[in-house]
Amino acid sequence: MPEGDSLHRIAARLRPLVGLRVTATSPHPRGLVTGVATAVDGRRLEGVEAVGKHLLLRFEGGVTLRSHLRLSGRWHVGPIGSTRAGRPWLVLRAGGIEATQWNGPVLSLDDGAVRRLGPDLLAESTEPAALVPRLRRTEASRPLGEVLQDQRLVAGVGNRWMCEALWATALSPWLSVGEASDEDLRAVLQWARTEMRAAVAGPRPDAAVYGRAGRPCRRCGDVILARGQGDDNRTAYWCACCQRGPVTGS
Ligand SMILES: [Zn+2]
């Protein structure tokens, strides 16, 4: 699942196209029916922005392209002609650069979904302490692992970074948001923001806990557990020995 840091990385690679008039095509029929290529073809790209897990490309004339990658979608950016054979949903070309979008699955001109998002955790202006009251708006009994991934509260954190941030701050994904202190919430948001921003610029670090079910905890040596959490049943990974909170979810 592409998380906020991957989207910021793609946004940075698309930035050289800003200010240029873009040629747009949709080789894949599913891309074509979105109408995106037709709407943006020949327009000047005015800005590229990652907001949570959404990528927004703003074109002149008030046309905004929104791309959400979900599990399968991806972008490739390189010199013209560097794209592998196949049928991308969208091809943007300008200034010798070619940006291709593959497998959708969300490519649209509607940015209504973005307006419902919470603040982007990675944005320059975002202050983690200021997000704590937002996390308090949700039901106090919801487990932290789920709350951190609620994009309406704070945008950008997916499953991997949720697991890593809670392990780093020694809080269980099953601890309810009501049982976490303001300082706990600030610390976990601050850790996620710092590490995700570092991952935008450099490589993603090895996971301490994510994907390590059955292996020893790097802090205490106990075994890492895994269990599905939330409506989407995403797998939470945690150490029940050194992360504060219920041993498992009920
Ligand atoms: Zn441990």
Short mmCIF file of C-alpha atoms and ligand atoms in Angstrom, two decimals:
data_model
loop_
_atom_site.label_atom_id
_atom_site.label_comp_id
_atom_site.label_asym_id
_atom_site.label_seq_id
_atom_site.Cartn_x
_atom_site.Cartn_y
_atom_site.Cartn_z
CA MET A 1 0.00 0.00 0.00
CA PRO A 2 1.58 3.31 -1.02
CA GLU A 3 1.63 5.57 2.02
CA GLY A 4 2.15 9.31 2.32
CA ASP A 5 5.91 9.11 1.92
CA SER A 6 5.67 7.30 -1.45
CA LEU A 7 3.20 9.90 -2.73
CA HIS A 8 5.48 12.77 -1.72
CA ARG A 9 8.32 11.02 -3.52
CA ILE A 10 6.26 10.73 -6.72
CA ALA A 11 5.20 14.37 -6.40
CA ALA A 12 8.88 15.41 -6.25
CA ARG A 13 9.64 13.44 -9.41
CA LEU A 14 6.71 15.06 -11.25
CA ARG A 15 7.73 18.60 -10.27
CA PRO A 16 10.02 19.19 -13.29
CA LEU A 17 6.83 19.19 -15.39
CA VAL A 18 5.43 22.19 -13.49
CA GLY A 19 5.19 25.27 -15.68
CA LEU A 20 5.13 23.22 -18.87
CA ARG A 21 2.31 22.58 -21.31
CA VAL A 22 1.57 18.85 -21.15
CA THR A 23 0.55 16.35 -23.83
CA ALA A 24 -1.78 13.75 -22.35
CA THR A 25 -2.99 10.41 -23.70
CA SER A 26 -4.71 7.35 -22.24
CA PRO A 27 -3.57 4.15 -23.97
CA HIS A 28 -5.63 1.98 -21.61
CA PRO A 29 -9.41 2.04 -22.22
CA ARG A 30 -10.14 2.26 -18.49
CA GLY A 31 -7.91 5.31 -18.32
CA LEU A 32 -9.61 6.80 -21.35
CA VAL A 33 -13.10 6.58 -19.85
CA THR A 34 -12.02 8.68 -16.87
CA GLY A 35 -11.84 11.62 -19.30
CA VAL A 36 -8.70 12.83 -17.56
CA ALA A 37 -6.40 12.81 -20.60
CA THR A 38 -8.90 14.77 -22.69
CA ALA A 39 -9.39 17.31 -19.93
CA VAL A 40 -5.72 18.03 -19.28
CA ASP A 41 -4.21 17.61 -22.77
CA GLY A 42 -2.51 20.82 -23.90
CA ARG A 43 -2.87 22.54 -20.52
CA ARG A 44 -0.02 23.96 -18.50
CA LEU A 45 0.70 22.10 -15.26
CA GLU A 46 0.64 24.61 -12.40
CA GLY A 47 1.39 22.46 -9.39
CA VAL A 48 1.88 18.97 -8.00
CA GLU A 49 0.94 18.14 -4.45
CA ALA A 50 0.69 15.02 -2.29
CA VAL A 51 -2.15 15.22 0.22
CA GLY A 52 -2.27 12.13 2.40
CA LYS A 53 -2.45 9.22 -0.02
CA HIS A 54 -3.72 11.39 -2.89
CA LEU A 55 -1.65 12.99 -5.59
CA LEU A 56 -3.07 16.22 -7.00
CA LEU A 57 -1.93 17.70 -10.30
CA ARG A 58 -3.32 21.21 -10.78
CA PHE A 59 -3.59 22.42 -14.36
CA GLU A 60 -4.37 25.88 -15.70
CA GLY A 61 -8.05 26.67 -16.01
CA GLY A 62 -8.88 25.18 -12.61
CA VAL A 63 -8.62 21.54 -13.75
CA THR A 64 -7.31 19.22 -11.03
CA LEU A 65 -6.31 15.63 -11.61
CA ARG A 66 -6.51 13.35 -8.60
CA SER A 67 -4.71 10.03 -8.40
CA HIS A 68 -5.08 7.54 -5.55
CA LEU A 69 -3.01 4.39 -5.93
CA ARG A 70 -4.75 2.03 -3.47
CA LEU A 71 -2.94 -1.33 -3.67
CA SER A 72 -2.24 -1.75 -7.36
CA GLY A 73 -1.58 1.65 -8.91
CA ARG A 74 1.79 3.20 -9.58
CA TRP A 75 3.52 6.06 -11.37
CA HIS A 76 6.67 5.92 -13.45
CA VAL A 77 8.59 9.10 -14.28
CA GLY A 78 11.55 9.15 -16.67
CA PRO A 79 12.87 10.46 -19.98
CA ILE A 80 10.49 10.12 -22.95
CA GLY A 81 10.74 6.58 -24.31
CA SER A 82 11.84 5.04 -20.99
CA THR A 83 8.41 3.57 -20.21
CA ARG A 84 8.04 -0.18 -20.56
CA ALA A 85 5.67 -1.58 -23.12
CA GLY A 86 2.04 -1.86 -22.10
CA ARG A 87 -1.00 0.31 -21.70
CA PRO A 88 -0.80 2.85 -18.89
CA TRP A 89 -3.97 4.64 -17.81
CA LEU A 90 -2.38 8.01 -18.42
CA VAL A 91 0.75 9.31 -20.14
CA LEU A 92 1.87 12.92 -19.56
CA ARG A 93 4.73 14.28 -21.65
CA ALA A 94 6.52 17.63 -21.49
CA GLY A 95 10.08 18.91 -21.56
CA GLY A 96 11.57 15.54 -22.49
CA ILE A 97 9.94 13.88 -19.48
CA GLU A 98 7.32 11.16 -19.55
CA ALA A 99 5.09 10.38 -16.57
CA THR A 100 2.95 7.27 -16.80
CA GLN A 101 0.25 6.10 -14.44
CA TRP A 102 -0.51 2.35 -14.31
CA ASN A 103 -3.49 0.35 -13.07
CA GLY A 104 -5.45 3.36 -11.76
CA PRO A 105 -7.37 2.56 -9.75
CA VAL A 106 -8.57 6.10 -8.95
CA LEU A 107 -7.85 8.68 -11.59
CA SER A 108 -10.34 11.49 -11.71
CA LEU A 109 -10.99 15.19 -12.01
CA ASP A 110 -13.00 15.36 -8.80
CA ASP A 111 -11.20 16.48 -5.67
CA GLY A 112 -14.18 16.18 -3.34
CA ALA A 113 -12.54 13.23 -1.56
CA VAL A 114 -9.51 15.36 -0.82
CA ARG A 115 -11.62 18.02 0.87
CA ARG A 116 -12.77 15.36 3.37
CA LEU A 117 -9.19 14.50 4.35
CA GLY A 118 -7.54 15.58 7.57
CA PRO A 119 -4.28 17.56 7.48
CA ASP A 120 -1.37 15.88 5.71
CA LEU A 121 1.01 14.67 8.40
CA LEU A 122 3.98 15.34 6.12
CA ALA A 123 3.10 18.89 5.09
CA GLU A 124 5.62 21.59 5.98
CA SER A 125 3.10 23.51 8.10
CA THR A 126 1.75 20.52 10.05
CA GLU A 127 2.49 20.57 13.77
CA PRO A 128 1.96 17.13 15.41
CA ALA A 129 0.83 18.59 18.76
CA ALA A 130 -1.94 20.48 16.94
CA LEU A 131 -3.29 17.19 15.57
CA VAL A 132 -3.86 15.65 19.01
CA PRO A 133 -7.29 17.31 19.48
CA ARG A 134 -8.34 15.95 16.06
CA LEU A 135 -7.59 12.38 17.21
CA ARG A 136 -9.70 13.09 20.31
CA ARG A 137 -12.75 13.84 18.13
CA THR A 138 -13.22 10.18 17.32
CA GLU A 139 -14.81 7.60 19.65
CA ALA A 140 -12.54 7.08 22.69
CA SER A 141 -12.86 3.28 22.51
CA ARG A 142 -11.33 2.99 19.02
CA PRO A 143 -7.89 1.33 19.01
CA LEU A 144 -4.93 3.55 18.19
CA GLY A 145 -3.87 1.42 15.22
CA GLU A 146 -7.18 2.13 13.52
CA VAL A 147 -7.38 5.81 14.50
CA LEU A 148 -3.93 6.60 13.10
CA GLN A 149 -5.03 5.26 9.72
CA ASP A 150 -8.32 7.21 9.66
CA GLN A 151 -7.52 9.60 6.81
CA ARG A 152 -10.32 11.99 7.88
CA LEU A 153 -8.46 12.66 11.14
CA VAL A 154 -4.91 12.82 9.83
CA ALA A 155 -3.88 11.97 6.28
CA GLY A 156 -0.87 9.98 5.16
CA VAL A 157 -0.34 7.13 7.62
CA GLY A 158 -0.96 3.61 6.33
CA ASN A 159 -0.51 0.21 7.88
CA ARG A 160 3.26 -0.03 7.80
CA TRP A 161 3.97 3.35 9.34
CA MET A 162 1.21 2.86 11.91
CA CYS A 163 2.90 -0.36 13.10
CA GLU A 164 6.38 1.15 13.07
CA ALA A 165 5.38 4.37 14.88
CA LEU A 166 3.50 2.51 17.63
CA TRP A 167 6.37 0.08 18.15
CA ALA A 168 8.86 2.97 18.31
CA THR A 169 6.78 4.74 20.96
CA ALA A 170 6.02 1.46 22.81
CA LEU A 171 2.23 1.74 22.47
CA SER A 172 0.03 -1.20 21.45
CA PRO A 173 -2.15 -0.81 18.34
CA TRP A 174 -4.95 -2.12 20.58
CA LEU A 175 -4.63 0.65 23.17
CA SER A 176 -7.76 2.77 22.87
CA VAL A 177 -7.30 6.40 21.91
CA GLY A 178 -9.12 7.29 25.14
CA GLU A 179 -6.48 5.48 27.22
CA ALA A 180 -3.59 7.19 25.44
CA SER A 181 -2.33 10.45 26.93
CA ASP A 182 -1.93 13.62 24.88
CA GLU A 183 1.82 13.10 25.20
CA ASP A 184 1.49 9.53 23.81
CA LEU A 185 -0.46 10.84 20.81
CA ARG A 186 1.92 13.71 20.19
CA ALA A 187 4.93 11.36 20.41
CA VAL A 188 3.55 8.83 17.94
CA LEU A 189 2.54 11.53 15.44
CA GLN A 190 5.91 13.23 15.80
CA TRP A 191 7.79 9.97 15.25
CA ALA A 192 5.71 9.09 12.17
CA ARG A 193 6.13 12.56 10.70
CA THR A 194 9.91 12.64 11.21
CA GLU A 195 10.53 9.14 9.85
CA MET A 196 8.12 9.46 6.92
CA ARG A 197 9.65 12.78 5.90
CA ALA A 198 13.11 11.20 6.03
CA ALA A 199 11.80 8.37 3.83
CA VAL A 200 10.60 10.89 1.22
CA ALA A 201 14.19 12.02 0.69
CA GLY A 202 16.01 8.73 1.21
CA PRO A 203 15.35 5.00 1.17
CA ARG A 204 12.71 3.47 3.44
CA PRO A 205 14.41 1.98 6.50
CA ASP A 206 14.00 -1.73 7.31
CA ALA A 207 10.88 -2.41 9.33
CA ALA A 208 11.33 -3.01 13.05
CA VAL A 209 7.99 -4.76 13.48
CA TYR A 210 5.89 -4.57 10.27
CA GLY A 211 5.79 -7.94 8.47
CA ARG A 212 7.84 -9.63 11.23
CA ALA A 213 5.17 -11.88 12.77
CA GLY A 214 6.68 -14.80 14.69
CA ARG A 215 10.15 -13.23 14.82
CA PRO A 216 11.81 -11.79 17.93
CA CYS A 217 11.14 -8.18 18.97
CA ARG A 218 14.27 -6.10 18.41
CA ARG A 219 13.76 -4.37 21.76
CA CYS A 220 12.79 -7.14 24.19
CA GLY A 221 13.17 -10.41 22.28
CA ASP A 222 9.55 -11.51 22.74
CA VAL A 223 7.67 -12.79 19.70
CA ILE A 224 6.03 -10.31 17.28
CA LEU A 225 2.28 -10.86 16.90
CA ALA A 226 0.00 -10.12 13.93
CA ARG A 227 -3.76 -9.74 13.75
CA GLY A 228 -6.31 -8.07 11.46
CA GLN A 229 -7.66 -4.75 12.72
CA GLY A 230 -10.41 -2.33 11.74
CA ASP A 231 -13.09 -2.42 9.06
CA ASP A 232 -10.53 -3.08 6.34
CA ASN A 233 -8.97 -5.86 8.43
CA ARG A 234 -5.45 -4.59 7.80
CA THR A 235 -2.84 -6.57 9.70
CA ALA A 236 -1.43 -4.94 12.82
CA TYR A 237 2.01 -6.13 13.95
CA TRP A 238 3.11 -5.54 17.51
CA CYS A 239 5.02 -6.85 20.52
CA ALA A 240 2.64 -7.56 23.40
CA CYS A 241 5.55 -7.57 25.85
CA CYS A 242 6.98 -4.07 25.40
CA GLN A 243 4.13 -2.10 23.78
CA ARG A 244 1.72 -0.72 26.39
CA GLY A 245 -1.94 -1.70 26.05
CA PRO A 246 -4.19 -4.75 25.79
CA VAL A 247 -2.29 -7.94 24.92
CA THR A 248 -4.55 -8.51 21.90
CA GLY A 249 -7.65 -7.01 20.40
CA SER A 250 -10.98 -8.33 21.68
ZN ZN B 1 9.15 -6.16 22.53
#
